[in-house]
Amino acid sequence: MAVAFSRDGIDFSNPQRWPKYNPPADTHNFVFMDPKTNRYVLVTRVWKDGIRIAAKSESSDFLTWTEPEEIARGIGFENQVYSMPVFFYEGLYLGLASIYHDGDRSAGNFDTVDLSLMYTYDLRHFDWIEAGATLIERGKGKYPDGDWDCGCIYASSPIEIDDRICIYYMGGNGQHTNFRETSLGRAWIDKDKFAYYAAKDGSKEATLTLRPANYYGEHLEILADIEDDGWIDCEFIDVINSSYFDEVASARGRKQVTRITKSGWNKIILGNMSTSYLAEKPLSLCLKFRNSRIYAIEGDLAIIRQERLERG
């Protein structure tokens, strides 16, 4: 591994080898400035037991780097993290993980690459948003007659344009280790719609109970896509004790707040519930919904993070 410098982004100095450590780095290496620490972070790749592993190194001067440490791992040989641009978004680090499918040569997705979304709070360990889910779906078919991105997808760090998150990516119409033609593509999503909650069975009503939180004001909004016959009912659950797992069973009262039927950002009306009542105790927001996708909630609240849960 080596680094180089340039004043104009065109003419670079001769590469300077890392004075210590030398990861295999046979991947799309990605460097960014961590806004939390003001240190350079390199996301690269190492190997463990024949499996590709995403790893990171840090540096304060771009010359001396820490020993690479694992930050993200796939699931077996069939789902390996090939590369992963990382970016900071609304207090989270998100990773656009290209997932390489190895292992079972008889599988329909063998030697192809999908794009999945991962996240972390601290850059030490990335979790899946949903294992096996794709952020950008590969095209249909196979080489040479398939769609232009039916074989592989490798993304760059996204950019925001007019309330949209745009992701430029390389799409290939063949397998990773086989012949393929590659093209540059762009996908986009609306801002704050990276992931959502929805009913697994679309014909049934679903319930989502959020972690207990302290509410300290009247500003509370929810972002959702709601079909014509869909709705979301919002209600608060009083929390008796600090145990999240016991909270729903021991709730001593529910106070319905509002029903939402329109897509987009909607204000959750508190009705006759005063902010002083909300501030008295931790409360969980319980959402019952049908034919809806719930993306985000924002407002005057602070999530209570139980240490028992965080230790796993």
PDB file of C-alpha atoms in Angstrom:
ATOM      1  CA  MET A   1       0.000   0.000   0.000  1.00  0.00           C
ATOM      2  CA  ALA A   2       1.286   3.461  -0.903  1.00  0.00           C
ATOM      3  CA  VAL A   3       0.098   7.085  -0.894  1.00  0.00           C
ATOM      4  CA  ALA A   4       0.703  10.007  -3.247  1.00  0.00           C
ATOM      5  CA  PHE A   5      -0.020  13.745  -3.156  1.00  0.00           C
ATOM      6  CA  SER A   6      -1.024  16.430  -5.629  1.00  0.00           C
ATOM      7  CA  ARG A   7      -1.662  20.177  -5.544  1.00  0.00           C
ATOM      8  CA  ASP A   8      -4.020  20.186  -8.525  1.00  0.00           C
ATOM      9  CA  GLY A   9      -5.466  16.658  -8.601  1.00  0.00           C
ATOM     10  CA  ILE A  10      -3.703  15.980 -11.919  1.00  0.00           C
ATOM     11  CA  ASP A  11       0.014  15.649 -11.290  1.00  0.00           C
ATOM     12  CA  PHE A  12       0.861  13.407  -8.337  1.00  0.00           C
ATOM     13  CA  SER A  13       4.060  12.769  -6.442  1.00  0.00           C
ATOM     14  CA  ASN A  14       5.832   9.438  -6.553  1.00  0.00           C
ATOM     15  CA  PRO A  15       4.025   6.853  -4.400  1.00  0.00           C
ATOM     16  CA  GLN A  16       5.295   6.542  -0.842  1.00  0.00           C
ATOM     17  CA  ARG A  17       5.018   3.101   0.713  1.00  0.00           C
ATOM     18  CA  TRP A  18       3.331   2.699   4.063  1.00  0.00           C
ATOM     19  CA  PRO A  19       6.097   2.523   6.677  1.00  0.00           C
ATOM     20  CA  LYS A  20       4.223  -0.239   8.502  1.00  0.00           C
ATOM     21  CA  TYR A  21       1.521  -2.767   7.656  1.00  0.00           C
ATOM     22  CA  ASN A  22       0.596  -3.767   4.132  1.00  0.00           C
ATOM     23  CA  PRO A  23      -2.970  -5.059   3.642  1.00  0.00           C
ATOM     24  CA  PRO A  24      -3.691  -7.064   0.458  1.00  0.00           C
ATOM     25  CA  ALA A  25      -6.043  -4.223  -0.601  1.00  0.00           C
ATOM     26  CA  ASP A  26      -7.069  -5.992  -3.819  1.00  0.00           C
ATOM     27  CA  THR A  27     -10.307  -4.044  -3.937  1.00  0.00           C
ATOM     28  CA  HIS A  28     -11.780  -0.600  -4.553  1.00  0.00           C
ATOM     29  CA  ASN A  29     -10.001   1.189  -1.698  1.00  0.00           C
ATOM     30  CA  PHE A  30     -11.969   4.095  -0.255  1.00  0.00           C
ATOM     31  CA  VAL A  31     -10.658   6.995   1.840  1.00  0.00           C
ATOM     32  CA  PHE A  32     -12.638   9.684   3.643  1.00  0.00           C
ATOM     33  CA  MET A  33     -12.288  12.172   6.482  1.00  0.00           C
ATOM     34  CA  ASP A  34     -14.200  11.048   9.567  1.00  0.00           C
ATOM     35  CA  PRO A  35     -16.239  14.072  10.746  1.00  0.00           C
ATOM     36  CA  LYS A  36     -16.281  12.742  14.314  1.00  0.00           C
ATOM     37  CA  THR A  37     -12.525  12.325  14.775  1.00  0.00           C
ATOM     38  CA  ASN A  38     -11.047  14.503  11.975  1.00  0.00           C
ATOM     39  CA  ARG A  39      -8.875  11.538  11.008  1.00  0.00           C
ATOM     40  CA  TYR A  40      -8.448   9.898   7.631  1.00  0.00           C
ATOM     41  CA  VAL A  41     -10.149   6.527   7.342  1.00  0.00           C
ATOM     42  CA  LEU A  42      -9.295   3.947   4.701  1.00  0.00           C
ATOM     43  CA  VAL A  43     -11.816   1.200   3.978  1.00  0.00           C
ATOM     44  CA  THR A  44      -9.956  -1.664   2.342  1.00  0.00           C
ATOM     45  CA  ARG A  45     -10.084  -5.457   2.267  1.00  0.00           C
ATOM     46  CA  VAL A  46      -8.252  -8.324   3.913  1.00  0.00           C
ATOM     47  CA  TRP A  47      -8.714 -12.097   3.823  1.00  0.00           C
ATOM     48  CA  LYS A  48      -9.525 -14.485   6.654  1.00  0.00           C
ATOM     49  CA  ASP A  49      -9.962 -18.240   6.150  1.00  0.00           C
ATOM     50  CA  GLY A  50     -10.395 -17.722   2.416  1.00  0.00           C
ATOM     51  CA  ILE A  51     -13.167 -15.133   2.868  1.00  0.00           C
ATOM     52  CA  ARG A  52     -13.088 -11.471   1.875  1.00  0.00           C
ATOM     53  CA  ILE A  53     -13.371  -9.095   4.865  1.00  0.00           C
ATOM     54  CA  ALA A  54     -13.874  -5.318   4.884  1.00  0.00           C
ATOM     55  CA  ALA A  55     -11.301  -3.595   7.096  1.00  0.00           C
ATOM     56  CA  LYS A  56     -10.312  -0.058   8.069  1.00  0.00           C
ATOM     57  CA  SER A  57      -7.115   1.817   8.853  1.00  0.00           C
ATOM     58  CA  GLU A  58      -6.833   5.330  10.288  1.00  0.00           C
ATOM     59  CA  SER A  59      -4.277   8.100   9.971  1.00  0.00           C
ATOM     60  CA  SER A  60      -3.831  11.674  11.183  1.00  0.00           C
ATOM     61  CA  ASP A  61      -1.272  12.638   8.510  1.00  0.00           C
ATOM     62  CA  PHE A  62      -2.120  10.311   5.561  1.00  0.00           C
ATOM     63  CA  LEU A  63       1.360   8.782   5.863  1.00  0.00           C
ATOM     64  CA  THR A  64       1.325   6.582   8.948  1.00  0.00           C
ATOM     65  CA  TRP A  65      -1.646   4.237   9.176  1.00  0.00           C
ATOM     66  CA  THR A  66      -2.968   1.970  11.901  1.00  0.00           C
ATOM     67  CA  GLU A  67      -3.079  -1.788  11.532  1.00  0.00           C
ATOM     68  CA  PRO A  68      -6.137  -2.795   9.448  1.00  0.00           C
ATOM     69  CA  GLU A  69      -8.987  -4.155  11.566  1.00  0.00           C
ATOM     70  CA  GLU A  70     -12.160  -5.929  10.509  1.00  0.00           C
ATOM     71  CA  ILE A  71     -15.332  -3.825  10.322  1.00  0.00           C
ATOM     72  CA  ALA A  72     -17.723  -5.856   8.138  1.00  0.00           C
ATOM     73  CA  ARG A  73     -18.127  -9.504   7.224  1.00  0.00           C
ATOM     74  CA  GLY A  74     -20.588 -11.207   4.930  1.00  0.00           C
ATOM     75  CA  ILE A  75     -22.330 -14.546   5.425  1.00  0.00           C
ATOM     76  CA  GLY A  76     -20.144 -17.504   4.487  1.00  0.00           C
ATOM     77  CA  PHE A  77     -18.639 -17.964   1.036  1.00  0.00           C
ATOM     78  CA  GLU A  78     -21.919 -17.153  -0.689  1.00  0.00           C
ATOM     79  CA  ASN A  79     -22.127 -13.533   0.531  1.00  0.00           C
ATOM     80  CA  GLN A  80     -18.740 -11.834   0.910  1.00  0.00           C
ATOM     81  CA  VAL A  81     -18.068  -8.100   1.241  1.00  0.00           C
ATOM     82  CA  TYR A  82     -16.023  -7.267  -1.845  1.00  0.00           C
ATOM     83  CA  SER A  83     -15.812  -3.479  -1.398  1.00  0.00           C
ATOM     84  CA  MET A  84     -17.662  -0.830   0.619  1.00  0.00           C
ATOM     85  CA  PRO A  85     -17.653   2.949   0.219  1.00  0.00           C
ATOM     86  CA  VAL A  86     -18.656   4.528   3.545  1.00  0.00           C
ATOM     87  CA  PHE A  87     -20.296   7.895   4.191  1.00  0.00           C
ATOM     88  CA  PHE A  88     -21.649   9.796   7.190  1.00  0.00           C
ATOM     89  CA  TYR A  89     -25.381  10.520   7.143  1.00  0.00           C
ATOM     90  CA  GLU A  90     -27.596  11.916   9.922  1.00  0.00           C
ATOM     91  CA  GLY A  91     -25.400  10.604  12.728  1.00  0.00           C
ATOM     92  CA  LEU A  92     -24.805   7.185  11.154  1.00  0.00           C
ATOM     93  CA  TYR A  93     -22.085   5.683   9.011  1.00  0.00           C
ATOM     94  CA  LEU A  94     -23.639   3.917   6.028  1.00  0.00           C
ATOM     95  CA  GLY A  95     -21.793   1.450   3.818  1.00  0.00           C
ATOM     96  CA  LEU A  96     -22.617   0.533   0.217  1.00  0.00           C
ATOM     97  CA  ALA A  97     -21.374  -3.040   0.353  1.00  0.00           C
ATOM     98  CA  SER A  98     -20.842  -4.903  -2.903  1.00  0.00           C
ATOM     99  CA  ILE A  99     -21.643  -8.508  -1.992  1.00  0.00           C
ATOM    100  CA  TYR A 100     -19.774 -11.141  -3.986  1.00  0.00           C
ATOM    101  CA  HIS A 101     -21.480 -14.515  -4.365  1.00  0.00           C
ATOM    102  CA  ASP A 102     -18.945 -17.352  -4.309  1.00  0.00           C
ATOM    103  CA  GLY A 103     -19.188 -20.923  -3.033  1.00  0.00           C
ATOM    104  CA  ASP A 104     -22.025 -22.837  -4.695  1.00  0.00           C
ATOM    105  CA  ARG A 105     -21.256 -22.930  -8.428  1.00  0.00           C
ATOM    106  CA  SER A 106     -24.718 -24.262  -9.185  1.00  0.00           C
ATOM    107  CA  ALA A 107     -26.446 -21.231  -7.640  1.00  0.00           C
ATOM    108  CA  GLY A 108     -28.128 -18.828 -10.010  1.00  0.00           C
ATOM    109  CA  ASN A 109     -26.244 -15.858  -8.564  1.00  0.00           C
ATOM    110  CA  PHE A 110     -22.801 -17.527  -8.490  1.00  0.00           C
ATOM    111  CA  ASP A 111     -19.968 -15.128  -9.366  1.00  0.00           C
ATOM    112  CA  THR A 112     -22.282 -12.112  -9.427  1.00  0.00           C
ATOM    113  CA  VAL A 113     -22.167  -8.999  -7.211  1.00  0.00           C
ATOM    114  CA  ASP A 114     -25.151  -7.342  -5.500  1.00  0.00           C
ATOM    115  CA  LEU A 115     -25.262  -4.032  -3.627  1.00  0.00           C
ATOM    116  CA  SER A 116     -26.441  -4.062   0.006  1.00  0.00           C
ATOM    117  CA  LEU A 117     -26.720  -1.395   2.696  1.00  0.00           C
ATOM    118  CA  MET A 118     -24.905  -1.679   6.034  1.00  0.00           C
ATOM    119  CA  TYR A 119     -24.642   0.703   8.992  1.00  0.00           C
ATOM    120  CA  THR A 120     -22.770   1.480  12.192  1.00  0.00           C
ATOM    121  CA  TYR A 121     -22.565   4.170  14.877  1.00  0.00           C
ATOM    122  CA  ASP A 122     -18.828   4.019  15.488  1.00  0.00           C
ATOM    123  CA  LEU A 123     -16.969   2.478  12.496  1.00  0.00           C
ATOM    124  CA  ARG A 124     -16.022  -0.546  14.610  1.00  0.00           C
ATOM    125  CA  HIS A 125     -18.631  -3.008  13.376  1.00  0.00           C
ATOM    126  CA  PHE A 126     -21.133  -2.743  10.531  1.00  0.00           C
ATOM    127  CA  ASP A 127     -24.505  -4.484  10.707  1.00  0.00           C
ATOM    128  CA  TRP A 128     -26.838  -5.380   7.874  1.00  0.00           C
ATOM    129  CA  ILE A 129     -29.950  -3.278   7.354  1.00  0.00           C
ATOM    130  CA  GLU A 130     -31.488  -6.547   6.146  1.00  0.00           C
ATOM    131  CA  ALA A 131     -29.314  -9.525   5.276  1.00  0.00           C
ATOM    132  CA  GLY A 132     -29.791 -10.517   1.661  1.00  0.00           C
ATOM    133  CA  ALA A 133     -31.681  -7.357   0.686  1.00  0.00           C
ATOM    134  CA  THR A 134     -30.341  -5.230  -2.181  1.00  0.00           C
ATOM    135  CA  LEU A 135     -30.255  -1.446  -2.383  1.00  0.00           C
ATOM    136  CA  ILE A 136     -29.951  -1.414  -6.191  1.00  0.00           C
ATOM    137  CA  GLU A 137     -31.403  -4.485  -7.855  1.00  0.00           C
ATOM    138  CA  ARG A 138     -29.328  -6.107 -10.574  1.00  0.00           C
ATOM    139  CA  GLY A 139     -30.819  -6.176 -14.045  1.00  0.00           C
ATOM    140  CA  LYS A 140     -32.478  -9.215 -15.569  1.00  0.00           C
ATOM    141  CA  GLY A 141     -30.843 -11.917 -17.661  1.00  0.00           C
ATOM    142  CA  LYS A 142     -27.284 -13.057 -18.224  1.00  0.00           C
ATOM    143  CA  TYR A 143     -24.385 -12.287 -20.519  1.00  0.00           C
ATOM    144  CA  PRO A 144     -24.467 -11.502 -23.399  1.00  0.00           C
ATOM    145  CA  ASP A 145     -28.173 -10.720 -23.789  1.00  0.00           C
ATOM    146  CA  GLY A 146     -28.993  -9.555 -20.276  1.00  0.00           C
ATOM    147  CA  ASP A 147     -29.469  -6.033 -18.982  1.00  0.00           C
ATOM    148  CA  TRP A 148     -26.387  -3.834 -18.788  1.00  0.00           C
ATOM    149  CA  ASP A 149     -26.086  -4.328 -15.006  1.00  0.00           C
ATOM    150  CA  CYS A 150     -27.319  -7.922 -14.675  1.00  0.00           C
ATOM    151  CA  GLY A 151     -23.981  -9.284 -13.425  1.00  0.00           C
ATOM    152  CA  CYS A 152     -22.216  -6.885 -11.079  1.00  0.00           C
ATOM    153  CA  ILE A 153     -22.787  -3.590  -9.264  1.00  0.00           C
ATOM    154  CA  TYR A 154     -20.025  -1.517  -7.627  1.00  0.00           C
ATOM    155  CA  ALA A 155     -21.096   1.849  -6.207  1.00  0.00           C
ATOM    156  CA  SER A 156     -19.407   5.119  -5.358  1.00  0.00           C
ATOM    157  CA  SER A 157     -20.199   7.273  -2.355  1.00  0.00           C
ATOM    158  CA  PRO A 158     -23.546   9.006  -2.992  1.00  0.00           C
ATOM    159  CA  ILE A 159     -24.188  12.704  -3.476  1.00  0.00           C
ATOM    160  CA  GLU A 160     -27.273  14.736  -2.623  1.00  0.00           C
ATOM    161  CA  ILE A 161     -29.022  16.604  -5.456  1.00  0.00           C
ATOM    162  CA  ASP A 162     -32.320  18.426  -4.836  1.00  0.00           C
ATOM    163  CA  ASP A 163     -33.632  16.221  -2.020  1.00  0.00           C
ATOM    164  CA  ARG A 164     -32.490  13.078  -3.806  1.00  0.00           C
ATOM    165  CA  ILE A 165     -29.639  10.749  -2.902  1.00  0.00           C
ATOM    166  CA  CYS A 166     -27.862   9.900  -6.173  1.00  0.00           C
ATOM    167  CA  ILE A 167     -25.584   6.878  -6.436  1.00  0.00           C
ATOM    168  CA  TYR A 168     -23.287   6.557  -9.431  1.00  0.00           C
ATOM    169  CA  TYR A 169     -22.210   2.988  -9.989  1.00  0.00           C
ATOM    170  CA  MET A 170     -20.445   0.645 -12.347  1.00  0.00           C
ATOM    171  CA  GLY A 171     -22.720  -2.016 -13.777  1.00  0.00           C
ATOM    172  CA  GLY A 172     -21.510  -5.088 -15.605  1.00  0.00           C
ATOM    173  CA  ASN A 173     -23.538  -7.483 -17.762  1.00  0.00           C
ATOM    174  CA  GLY A 174     -21.450 -10.556 -16.929  1.00  0.00           C
ATOM    175  CA  GLN A 175     -20.019 -12.492 -14.001  1.00  0.00           C
ATOM    176  CA  HIS A 176     -17.257 -11.028 -11.876  1.00  0.00           C
ATOM    177  CA  THR A 177     -14.521 -13.401 -13.057  1.00  0.00           C
ATOM    178  CA  ASN A 178     -15.903 -13.852 -16.565  1.00  0.00           C
ATOM    179  CA  PHE A 179     -16.076 -11.644 -19.644  1.00  0.00           C
ATOM    180  CA  ARG A 180     -18.384  -8.648 -19.242  1.00  0.00           C
ATOM    181  CA  GLU A 181     -19.051  -5.201 -20.634  1.00  0.00           C
ATOM    182  CA  THR A 182     -19.276  -2.418 -18.062  1.00  0.00           C
ATOM    183  CA  SER A 183     -21.154   0.872 -18.046  1.00  0.00           C
ATOM    184  CA  LEU A 184     -21.661   3.861 -15.750  1.00  0.00           C
ATOM    185  CA  GLY A 185     -25.130   4.193 -14.261  1.00  0.00           C
ATOM    186  CA  ARG A 186     -26.991   6.343 -11.782  1.00  0.00           C
ATOM    187  CA  ALA A 187     -29.670   5.353  -9.312  1.00  0.00           C
ATOM    188  CA  TRP A 188     -31.466   7.633  -6.877  1.00  0.00           C
ATOM    189  CA  ILE A 189     -33.749   7.543  -3.883  1.00  0.00           C
ATOM    190  CA  ASP A 190     -35.621  10.281  -2.091  1.00  0.00           C
ATOM    191  CA  LYS A 191     -33.751  11.757   0.849  1.00  0.00           C
ATOM    192  CA  ASP A 192     -34.131   9.744   4.079  1.00  0.00           C
ATOM    193  CA  LYS A 193     -35.534   6.697   2.241  1.00  0.00           C
ATOM    194  CA  PHE A 194     -32.578   4.329   2.457  1.00  0.00           C
ATOM    195  CA  ALA A 195     -34.615   1.664   4.282  1.00  0.00           C
ATOM    196  CA  TYR A 196     -38.108   1.104   5.609  1.00  0.00           C
ATOM    197  CA  TYR A 197     -40.364  -1.032   7.776  1.00  0.00           C
ATOM    198  CA  ALA A 198     -43.255  -2.832   6.095  1.00  0.00           C
ATOM    199  CA  ALA A 199     -45.465  -5.830   6.791  1.00  0.00           C
ATOM    200  CA  LYS A 200     -43.953  -9.101   5.590  1.00  0.00           C
ATOM    201  CA  ASP A 201     -47.446 -10.143   4.516  1.00  0.00           C
ATOM    202  CA  GLY A 202     -48.910  -7.203   2.622  1.00  0.00           C
ATOM    203  CA  SER A 203     -52.465  -8.415   3.229  1.00  0.00           C
ATOM    204  CA  LYS A 204     -52.142  -8.074   6.996  1.00  0.00           C
ATOM    205  CA  GLU A 205     -51.898  -5.278   9.543  1.00  0.00           C
ATOM    206  CA  ALA A 206     -48.486  -4.772  11.124  1.00  0.00           C
ATOM    207  CA  THR A 207     -47.313  -3.360  14.460  1.00  0.00           C
ATOM    208  CA  LEU A 208     -44.010  -1.619  15.112  1.00  0.00           C
ATOM    209  CA  THR A 209     -43.090  -0.600  18.670  1.00  0.00           C
ATOM    210  CA  LEU A 210     -40.122   1.745  18.931  1.00  0.00           C
ATOM    211  CA  ARG A 211     -37.589   1.824  21.723  1.00  0.00           C
ATOM    212  CA  PRO A 212     -38.503   3.915  24.790  1.00  0.00           C
ATOM    213  CA  ALA A 213     -37.630   7.580  24.395  1.00  0.00           C
ATOM    214  CA  ASN A 214     -37.777  10.840  26.294  1.00  0.00           C
ATOM    215  CA  TYR A 215     -40.028  13.363  24.539  1.00  0.00           C
ATOM    216  CA  TYR A 216     -39.324  17.002  25.350  1.00  0.00           C
ATOM    217  CA  GLY A 217     -41.358  19.000  22.821  1.00  0.00           C
ATOM    218  CA  GLU A 218     -44.269  18.999  20.410  1.00  0.00           C
ATOM    219  CA  HIS A 219     -42.265  18.499  17.209  1.00  0.00           C
ATOM    220  CA  LEU A 220     -42.720  14.902  16.037  1.00  0.00           C
ATOM    221  CA  GLU A 221     -42.947  13.809  12.403  1.00  0.00           C
ATOM    222  CA  ILE A 222     -43.027  10.534  10.473  1.00  0.00           C
ATOM    223  CA  LEU A 223     -41.932   9.840   6.885  1.00  0.00           C
ATOM    224  CA  ALA A 224     -43.890   7.134   5.069  1.00  0.00           C
ATOM    225  CA  ASP A 225     -45.261   5.964   1.736  1.00  0.00           C
ATOM    226  CA  ILE A 226     -48.930   5.047   2.129  1.00  0.00           C
ATOM    227  CA  GLU A 227     -51.080   3.366  -0.504  1.00  0.00           C
ATOM    228  CA  ASP A 228     -54.598   4.601  -1.267  1.00  0.00           C
ATOM    229  CA  ASP A 229     -56.175   2.121   1.159  1.00  0.00           C
ATOM    230  CA  GLY A 230     -53.342   2.294   3.683  1.00  0.00           C
ATOM    231  CA  TRP A 231     -52.993   4.035   7.042  1.00  0.00           C
ATOM    232  CA  ILE A 232     -50.779   4.411  10.096  1.00  0.00           C
ATOM    233  CA  ASP A 233     -52.124   4.703  13.645  1.00  0.00           C
ATOM    234  CA  CYS A 234     -49.737   6.269  16.152  1.00  0.00           C
ATOM    235  CA  GLU A 235     -50.077   5.839  19.890  1.00  0.00           C
ATOM    236  CA  PHE A 236     -47.879   6.183  22.948  1.00  0.00           C
ATOM    237  CA  ILE A 237     -47.305   3.337  25.395  1.00  0.00           C
ATOM    238  CA  ASP A 238     -46.553   4.211  29.022  1.00  0.00           C
ATOM    239  CA  VAL A 239     -43.417   2.498  30.252  1.00  0.00           C
ATOM    240  CA  ILE A 240     -43.494   1.099  33.794  1.00  0.00           C
ATOM    241  CA  ASN A 241     -39.923  -0.150  34.046  1.00  0.00           C
ATOM    242  CA  SER A 242     -36.683   0.151  32.118  1.00  0.00           C
ATOM    243  CA  SER A 243     -36.815  -3.299  30.542  1.00  0.00           C
ATOM    244  CA  TYR A 244     -37.634  -2.946  26.881  1.00  0.00           C
ATOM    245  CA  PHE A 245     -38.672  -6.572  26.458  1.00  0.00           C
ATOM    246  CA  ASP A 246     -41.146  -6.331  29.366  1.00  0.00           C
ATOM    247  CA  GLU A 247     -42.420  -2.919  28.346  1.00  0.00           C
ATOM    248  CA  VAL A 248     -45.140  -3.967  25.898  1.00  0.00           C
ATOM    249  CA  ALA A 249     -46.580  -6.641  28.185  1.00  0.00           C
ATOM    250  CA  SER A 250     -46.624  -4.391  31.250  1.00  0.00           C
ATOM    251  CA  ALA A 251     -47.806  -1.215  29.533  1.00  0.00           C
ATOM    252  CA  ARG A 252     -50.325   0.447  31.789  1.00  0.00           C
ATOM    253  CA  GLY A 253     -52.151   2.500  29.242  1.00  0.00           C
ATOM    254  CA  ARG A 254     -52.193   3.495  25.594  1.00  0.00           C
ATOM    255  CA  LYS A 255     -52.992   6.979  24.344  1.00  0.00           C
ATOM    256  CA  GLN A 256     -53.854   7.175  20.664  1.00  0.00           C
ATOM    257  CA  VAL A 257     -52.488  10.243  18.981  1.00  0.00           C
ATOM    258  CA  THR A 258     -53.424  10.322  15.319  1.00  0.00           C
ATOM    259  CA  ARG A 259     -54.137   8.368  12.121  1.00  0.00           C
ATOM    260  CA  ILE A 260     -52.036   9.188   9.058  1.00  0.00           C
ATOM    261  CA  THR A 261     -53.238   8.441   5.523  1.00  0.00           C
ATOM    262  CA  LYS A 262     -51.007  10.562   3.252  1.00  0.00           C
ATOM    263  CA  SER A 263     -47.491   9.863   1.984  1.00  0.00           C
ATOM    264  CA  GLY A 264     -44.520  12.078   2.804  1.00  0.00           C
ATOM    265  CA  TRP A 265     -43.589  13.821   6.022  1.00  0.00           C
ATOM    266  CA  ASN A 266     -46.576  14.071   8.391  1.00  0.00           C
ATOM    267  CA  LYS A 267     -46.794  15.690  11.796  1.00  0.00           C
ATOM    268  CA  ILE A 268     -47.887  13.392  14.609  1.00  0.00           C
ATOM    269  CA  ILE A 269     -50.570  15.376  16.402  1.00  0.00           C
ATOM    270  CA  LEU A 270     -50.333  15.058  20.167  1.00  0.00           C
ATOM    271  CA  GLY A 271     -53.996  15.900  20.723  1.00  0.00           C
ATOM    272  CA  ASN A 272     -54.729  16.634  24.372  1.00  0.00           C
ATOM    273  CA  MET A 273     -51.420  15.150  25.507  1.00  0.00           C
ATOM    274  CA  SER A 274     -49.299  17.959  26.934  1.00  0.00           C
ATOM    275  CA  THR A 275     -45.551  18.138  26.577  1.00  0.00           C
ATOM    276  CA  SER A 276     -45.321  18.053  30.364  1.00  0.00           C
ATOM    277  CA  TYR A 277     -47.079  14.664  30.326  1.00  0.00           C
ATOM    278  CA  LEU A 278     -44.699  13.401  27.650  1.00  0.00           C
ATOM    279  CA  ALA A 279     -41.713  14.580  29.672  1.00  0.00           C
ATOM    280  CA  GLU A 280     -42.804  12.802  32.859  1.00  0.00           C
ATOM    281  CA  LYS A 281     -41.631   9.334  31.867  1.00  0.00           C
ATOM    282  CA  PRO A 282     -40.067   7.348  29.024  1.00  0.00           C
ATOM    283  CA  LEU A 283     -42.613   6.393  26.379  1.00  0.00           C
ATOM    284  CA  SER A 284     -42.610   4.088  23.384  1.00  0.00           C
ATOM    285  CA  LEU A 285     -44.281   5.115  20.150  1.00  0.00           C
ATOM    286  CA  CYS A 286     -46.369   2.225  18.828  1.00  0.00           C
ATOM    287  CA  LEU A 287     -47.258   2.255  15.126  1.00  0.00           C
ATOM    288  CA  LYS A 288     -50.015   0.068  13.731  1.00  0.00           C
ATOM    289  CA  PHE A 289     -50.211   0.196   9.966  1.00  0.00           C
ATOM    290  CA  ARG A 290     -51.466  -1.390   6.775  1.00  0.00           C
ATOM    291  CA  ASN A 291     -50.194  -1.034   3.207  1.00  0.00           C
ATOM    292  CA  SER A 292     -47.518   1.438   4.271  1.00  0.00           C
ATOM    293  CA  ARG A 293     -43.750   1.827   4.304  1.00  0.00           C
ATOM    294  CA  ILE A 294     -42.259   3.642   7.300  1.00  0.00           C
ATOM    295  CA  TYR A 295     -38.891   5.288   6.655  1.00  0.00           C
ATOM    296  CA  ALA A 296     -38.095   7.731   9.429  1.00  0.00           C
ATOM    297  CA  ILE A 297     -39.234   9.563  12.542  1.00  0.00           C
ATOM    298  CA  GLU A 298     -37.759  12.849  13.700  1.00  0.00           C
ATOM    299  CA  GLY A 299     -38.540  15.446  16.322  1.00  0.00           C
ATOM    300  CA  ASP A 300     -38.088  16.361  19.954  1.00  0.00           C
ATOM    301  CA  LEU A 301     -37.115  12.959  21.304  1.00  0.00           C
ATOM    302  CA  ALA A 302     -34.070  11.189  22.673  1.00  0.00           C
ATOM    303  CA  ILE A 303     -33.924   7.408  22.300  1.00  0.00           C
ATOM    304  CA  ILE A 304     -33.044   5.506  25.477  1.00  0.00           C
ATOM    305  CA  ARG A 305     -30.324   2.989  24.651  1.00  0.00           C
ATOM    306  CA  GLN A 306     -30.338   0.175  27.211  1.00  0.00           C
ATOM    307  CA  GLU A 307     -26.831  -1.052  28.001  1.00  0.00           C
ATOM    308  CA  ARG A 308     -28.142  -4.606  28.348  1.00  0.00           C
ATOM    309  CA  LEU A 309     -29.296  -4.556  24.737  1.00  0.00           C
ATOM    310  CA  GLU A 310     -26.140  -2.930  23.411  1.00  0.00           C
ATOM    311  CA  ARG A 311     -23.971  -5.703  24.857  1.00  0.00           C
ATOM    312  CA  GLY A 312     -26.062  -8.213  22.903  1.00  0.00           C
TER     313      GLY A 312
END
